[in-house]
Coordinates of C-alpha atoms and ligand atoms in Angstrom, one line a residue:
X44 CA -0.1 0.2 -0.2
X45 CA 1.8 2.9 -1.0
X46 CA 0.3 6.7 0.9
X47 CA -0.4 8.9 -1.8
X48 CA 1.2 12.3 -0.3
X49 CA -1.2 15.7 -0.7
X50 CA 0.1 17.6 -4.6
X51 CA 2.8 16.1 -6.1
X52 CA 1.5 12.4 -5.8
X53 CA 4.7 10.5 -5.2
X54 CA 4.3 7.8 -3.3
X55 CA 5.6 8.5 0.2
X56 CA 6.2 5.5 2.3
X57 CA 5.0 1.9 1.8
X58 CA 5.3 -0.2 4.9
X59 CA 4.8 -3.2 3.1
X60 CA 7.7 -2.2 0.9
X61 CA 10.3 -0.1 0.8
X62 CA 10.7 3.7 1.1
X63 CA 13.5 4.8 -1.0
X64 CA 16.1 6.2 1.1
X65 CA 15.4 10.0 -0.4
X66 CA 12.0 9.2 1.4
X67 CA 13.3 8.0 4.7
X68 CA 16.1 11.3 4.8
X69 CA 12.7 13.3 3.5
X70 CA 10.5 11.7 6.3
X71 CA 13.5 11.5 9.3
X72 CA 14.3 15.2 8.4
X73 CA 10.7 16.3 8.9
X74 CA 10.2 13.9 11.8
X75 CA 13.0 16.0 13.6
X76 CA 11.3 19.2 13.1
X77 CA 8.2 17.6 14.7
X78 CA 9.9 16.6 17.7
X79 CA 10.6 20.1 18.5
X80 CA 7.4 21.5 17.6
X81 CA 4.6 21.5 20.3
X82 CA 1.3 20.7 18.2
X83 CA 2.6 18.1 15.3
X84 CA 3.1 14.6 16.9
X85 CA -0.2 14.3 19.5
X86 CA -1.3 11.3 21.1
X87 CA -4.9 10.1 20.6
X88 CA -6.7 7.8 23.1
X89 CA -8.7 5.3 23.5
X90 CA -10.2 3.8 25.9
X91 CA -10.2 0.1 27.5
X92 CA -12.7 -1.1 29.5
X93 CA -13.9 -3.5 31.7
X94 CA -16.4 -5.7 29.9
X95 CA -18.8 -6.4 33.0
X96 CA -18.7 -3.2 34.1
X97 CA -17.8 -1.0 31.4
X98 CA -15.8 1.0 33.9
X99 CA -12.4 2.2 32.1
X100 CA -9.4 -0.2 33.1
X101 CA -6.9 1.9 31.2
X102 CA -6.5 3.9 28.0
X103 CA -3.8 3.2 25.3
X104 CA -2.0 6.3 23.8
X105 CA -1.8 5.5 20.3
X106 CA 0.5 8.8 18.5
X107 CA -0.6 10.8 15.7
X108 CA 1.1 13.0 13.5
X109 CA -0.2 16.2 12.2
X110 CA 1.7 16.6 9.5
X111 CA 1.9 20.4 8.4
X112 CA 1.9 19.6 4.8
X113 CA 0.3 16.1 4.4
X114 CA -1.9 15.5 6.7
X115 CA -3.0 13.2 9.8
X116 CA -0.3 10.4 9.4
X117 CA -0.7 7.3 11.2
X118 CA 2.0 5.5 12.7
X119 CA 2.4 2.9 9.8
X120 CA 3.3 5.7 7.8
X121 CA 6.1 6.3 10.0
X122 CA 7.0 4.0 12.9
X123 CA 9.3 1.7 10.9
X124 CA 11.5 4.5 9.6
X125 CA 11.8 5.6 13.0
X126 CA 12.7 2.5 14.6
X127 CA 15.2 2.2 12.4
X128 CA 17.5 5.6 13.3
X129 CA 18.7 7.4 16.1
X130 CA 15.0 9.9 16.9
X131 CA 13.6 6.8 18.1
X132 CA 15.0 7.5 21.2
X133 CA 14.1 11.0 21.3
X134 CA 10.5 9.5 20.2
X135 CA 10.3 7.5 22.7
X136 CA 11.0 9.8 25.8
X137 CA 8.4 12.5 23.8
X138 CA 5.7 10.0 23.7
X139 CA 6.2 8.5 27.3
X140 CA 6.3 12.4 28.5
X141 CA 3.1 13.5 26.6
X142 CA 1.4 9.8 28.2
X143 CA 2.9 10.5 31.8
X144 CA 1.8 14.2 32.1
X145 CA -1.9 13.1 30.9
X146 CA -1.7 10.5 33.6
X147 CA -1.0 13.3 35.9
X148 CA -3.8 15.3 35.2
X149 CA -6.0 12.7 35.2
X150 CA -5.3 12.3 38.6
X151 CA -5.5 15.6 39.2
X152 CA -9.2 15.2 38.6
X153 CA -9.7 11.6 40.6
X154 CA -9.6 9.5 37.5
X155 CA -7.6 7.2 38.4
X156 CA -6.8 5.1 34.9
X157 CA -3.1 4.0 33.7
X158 CA -2.1 5.0 30.7
X159 CA -0.2 2.3 28.3
X160 CA 2.1 3.5 25.8
X161 CA 3.9 1.3 23.0
X162 CA 7.3 1.1 23.4
X163 CA 9.3 0.1 19.9
X164 CA 11.3 -2.8 19.9
X165 CA 15.1 -0.4 19.6
X166 CA 13.7 1.2 22.5
X167 CA 14.5 -1.4 24.4
X168 CA 17.5 -1.7 23.6
X169 CA 18.5 2.1 25.1
X170 CA 20.2 1.4 28.6
X171 CA 18.8 5.2 29.6
X172 CA 15.2 4.0 29.4
X173 CA 14.5 2.9 32.7
X174 CA 16.0 5.9 34.2
X175 CA 14.1 8.0 32.0
X176 CA 10.9 6.8 32.9
X177 CA 12.0 6.9 36.8
X178 CA 12.5 10.7 36.3
X179 CA 9.2 11.8 34.3
X180 CA 6.8 9.1 37.1
X181 CA 9.1 11.0 39.8
X182 CA 8.2 14.9 37.8
X183 CA 4.6 14.4 36.9
X184 CA 4.2 12.2 40.7
X185 CA 2.5 9.7 38.7
X186 CA 2.7 5.9 40.5
X187 CA 4.8 3.9 38.8
X188 CA 1.9 1.1 38.1
X189 CA -0.6 3.8 36.3
X190 CA 2.1 3.6 33.5
X191 CA 1.3 0.1 31.3
X192 CA 4.4 -0.5 29.0
X193 CA 3.0 -2.6 25.8
X194 CA 5.9 -4.2 23.9
X195 CA 5.3 -6.8 20.7
X196 CA 6.7 -9.9 20.9
X197 CA 7.5 -10.0 17.1
X198 CA 9.9 -7.6 17.7
X199 CA 11.0 -8.3 20.8
X200 CA 13.9 -10.6 21.1
X201 CA 13.8 -11.4 24.6
X202 CA 17.2 -12.9 24.6
X203 CA 18.6 -10.2 24.0
X204 CA 20.9 -9.6 27.4
X205 CA 20.1 -5.7 26.8
X206 CA 16.5 -6.1 26.5
X207 CA 15.9 -8.7 29.5
X208 CA 17.9 -5.5 31.4
X209 CA 16.3 -3.0 30.6
X210 CA 12.7 -5.0 31.1
X211 CA 13.8 -6.2 34.5
X212 CA 15.0 -2.6 35.5
X213 CA 11.5 -0.9 34.7
X214 CA 9.7 -3.7 36.5
X215 CA 12.1 -3.1 39.4
X216 CA 10.3 0.7 39.0
X217 CA 7.2 -0.6 39.3
X218 CA 5.6 0.0 36.0
X219 CA 3.3 -2.5 34.2
X220 CA 3.9 -4.7 31.1
X221 CA 1.9 -5.8 28.4
X222 CA 2.5 -8.0 25.4
X223 CA 1.2 -6.4 22.2
X224 CA -0.8 -8.7 19.4
X225 CA -0.1 -11.5 21.2
X226 CA -0.4 -14.8 19.3
X227 CA 0.9 -13.2 16.5
X228 CA 4.7 -13.7 16.6
X229 CA 6.6 -17.0 16.5
X230 CA 7.1 -18.2 20.1
X231 CA 4.1 -16.4 21.7
X232 CA 4.3 -18.9 24.7
X233 CA 8.1 -18.6 25.0
X234 CA 8.1 -15.0 25.0
X235 CA 5.7 -15.2 28.6
X236 CA 8.3 -17.8 29.7
X237 CA 11.2 -15.0 29.2
X238 CA 9.3 -11.6 30.5
X239 CA 7.2 -11.5 33.4
X240 CA 4.2 -8.9 32.3
X241 CA 1.0 -8.1 33.7
X242 CA -1.6 -8.1 30.8
X243 CA -2.4 -9.9 27.6
X244 CA -3.5 -8.1 24.5
X245 CA -4.8 -10.5 22.3
X246 CA -4.3 -9.5 18.4
X247 CA -7.4 -7.8 16.7
X248 CA -6.8 -10.2 13.9
X249 CA -8.2 -13.2 15.9
X250 CA -11.2 -10.5 17.6
X251 CA -11.7 -9.5 13.5
X252 CA -11.8 -13.9 13.0
X253 CA -13.5 -15.3 15.4
X254 CA -16.7 -15.7 13.8
X255 CA -16.1 -17.1 10.6
X256 CA -12.9 -18.8 12.1
X257 CA -12.8 -21.9 14.8
X258 CA -9.1 -21.5 14.6
X259 CA -8.8 -17.6 15.9
X260 CA -12.1 -18.5 17.8
X261 CA -9.6 -21.2 19.8
X262 CA -6.7 -18.4 19.7
X263 CA -8.7 -16.2 21.6
X264 CA -10.5 -18.5 24.2
X265 CA -6.8 -20.6 25.0
X266 CA -5.1 -16.9 25.2
X267 CA -7.9 -16.2 27.9
X268 CA -7.7 -19.4 29.6
X269 CA -4.0 -19.0 29.2
X270 CA -4.5 -15.5 30.5
X271 CA -6.0 -16.4 33.9
X272 CA -4.0 -19.5 34.8
X273 CA -0.9 -17.0 34.6
X274 CA -3.0 -14.9 37.1
X275 CA -2.1 -12.2 33.8
X276 CA -5.1 -9.7 32.8
X277 CA -6.5 -10.2 29.2
X278 CA -7.9 -7.6 26.7
X279 CA -9.4 -7.9 23.8
X280 CA -7.9 -5.3 21.3
X281 CA -10.4 -4.4 17.3
X282 CA -13.8 -5.3 18.8
X283 CA -16.1 -3.9 16.9
X284 CA -19.7 -5.7 17.1
X285 CA -21.8 -6.7 19.8
X286 CA -21.0 -10.3 18.5
X287 CA -17.6 -10.1 19.3
X288 CA -18.3 -8.4 22.2
X289 CA -20.3 -11.1 23.6
X290 CA -18.7 -13.9 22.5
X291 CA -15.7 -13.0 24.9
X292 CA -18.0 -11.9 27.7
X293 CA -18.7 -15.8 27.0
X294 CA -14.8 -16.6 26.9
X295 CA -14.5 -14.8 30.2
X296 CA -12.0 -12.3 28.4
X297 CA -11.6 -9.0 31.1
X298 CA -11.7 -6.1 29.4
X299 CA -11.9 -4.8 25.2
X300 CA -11.2 -2.3 23.3
X301 CA -12.5 -1.2 19.8
X302 CA -14.4 1.4 18.0
X303 CA -17.7 -0.9 19.5
X304 CA -16.8 1.3 22.8
X305 CA -14.5 4.0 21.6
X306 CA -12.5 5.1 18.6
X307 CA -8.7 6.6 19.4
X308 CA -10.1 10.1 21.0
X309 CA -8.1 13.2 21.0
X310 CA -6.4 14.8 23.8
X311 CA -8.8 17.7 24.7
X312 CA -12.2 15.3 24.9
X313 CA -10.6 11.8 26.8
X314 CA -11.4 13.0 30.3
X315 CA -14.2 13.7 29.8
X316 CA -15.3 10.7 28.1
X317 CA -13.6 8.9 31.6
X318 CA -15.6 11.0 33.6
X319 CA -18.4 9.7 32.0
X320 CA -17.5 5.9 32.2
X321 CA -16.9 6.0 35.4
X322 CA -20.2 7.4 36.3
X323 CA -22.2 5.6 34.1
X324 CA -20.8 2.2 35.6
X325 CA -21.0 3.2 38.9
X326 CA -19.2 5.6 39.9
X327 CA -15.4 4.3 40.3
X328 CA -12.6 2.8 38.2
X329 CA -12.0 -0.5 38.3
X330 CA -9.1 -0.5 40.9
X331 CA -5.9 -2.6 39.2
X332 CA -4.1 -2.5 42.2
X333 CA -4.8 -2.5 45.9
X334 CA -3.1 1.5 46.2
X335 CA -6.3 2.1 43.4
X336 CA -8.6 0.8 45.5
Ligands
C2E1335 P1 -1.6 -1.5 18.1 O1 -1.0 -1.1 20.1 O2 -1.7 -2.6 18.5 O3 -2.8 -0.6 18.4 C1 -3.6 -0.8 18.0 C2 -4.6 -0.4 16.9 O4 -5.3 -0.6 16.3 C3 -4.0 1.2 16.9 O5 -3.7 2.1 15.4 C4 -5.8 1.4 16.7 O6 -6.4 2.7 16.5 C5 -6.4 0.9 16.1 N1 -7.7 0.0 16.2 C6 -8.4 0.5 17.9 N2 -9.8 0.1 18.0 C7 -9.6 -0.9 16.7 C8 -11.0 -1.8 15.7 O7 -12.3 -1.9 16.4 N3 -10.8 -1.6 15.1 C9 -9.8 -1.8 14.1 N4 -9.8 -2.4 12.7 N5 -8.7 -1.2 14.4 C10 -8.9 -0.7 16.3 P2 -3.0 2.4 15.0 O8 -2.9 4.2 15.9 O9 -3.4 3.3 13.4 O10 -1.5 2.2 15.3 C11 -1.0 1.2 14.8 C12 0.2 0.4 15.8 O11 1.2 1.5 15.3 C13 -0.3 0.2 17.1 O12 -0.6 -1.2 17.0 C14 1.3 0.6 17.9 O13 1.9 -0.9 17.8 C15 2.0 1.4 16.9 N6 1.7 2.6 17.8 C16 0.9 3.6 17.9 N7 1.4 4.7 18.7 C17 2.7 4.2 18.7 C18 3.8 5.5 20.0 O14 3.9 5.9 20.2 N8 5.1 4.3 19.5 C19 5.0 3.0 18.9 N9 6.4 2.7 18.8 N10 4.3 2.8 18.4 C20 2.8 3.1 18.4
MG1336 MG1 -0.7 -1.3 21.6
MG1337 MG1 -2.0 -4.0 19.0
MG1338 MG1 -0.8 -3.7 16.5

């Protein structure tokens, strides 16, 4: 899929193939610029809801690039290029700071909802990441367990000593870890034995195919069972229909996110939505940890 850029119709970046090196360089130059300007990289926020009460159990931060000439760009249009460059370090720091600032803002409004941030594989090779996370959490006075870091098993090499050290250090701070897109990697099960996580996110492709594919259904069902067995939370991603929702409830899945509940929401609107969700679900946020109760 090649994205056509505005008026010049030049293929900009194709996530399935290869962007030309000129495209990459242009994109990186523009990203560098975006990181230095306040309103280009913004977070869209998608609530995760408890399937039995509808209460918000968390919010996932999803980056958007309000490009001054190309309009709104989605992560698939720039994350791959970013991950293969040095810019991933300042980018990750930027997203983490925006997300932690948001969690602080919610806390000030009495909303004890955790925020999830997607980490690229490359960030886990950055040995300074844990201390930067710790510094941000203390600067914004956000309890560590309000931050959930999502890692995708397809891109993380848990055999790498640096990666496991970084993950251990993050755990030591008290942040939560989630496996994103669970089931899409070659070694999903092995991953769980190597990295201690708090949450498993069932990949949206399985949720989407649940109704027509017995295989997809079996994967969702066994992931929910596995999570229960290992005492991990399980979140179903990409829930788009009421049928998928009831099937997930039937399977005993804890929580879900997807267009059926909410699309990713602009930062200006999210706290209003969270307040509404909390009051319509019985006036409290489902506690993740004892401290939040
Ligand atoms: P992900 O973490 O698995 O995020 C889920 C994606 O599914 C998001 O796409 C979200 O907008 C989309 N989605 C949510 N509900 C539905 C639904 O009901 N149906 C369908 N079809 N899709 C739904 P998005 O925002 O384009 O993000 C794509 C991927 O980009 C993310 O996958 C994540 O891996 C990556 N990403 C997003 N933000 C960041 C970031 O700040 N840093 C890094 N490193 N990666 C990010
Ligand atoms: Mg994610
Ligand atoms: Mg995912
Ligand atoms: Mg994904």
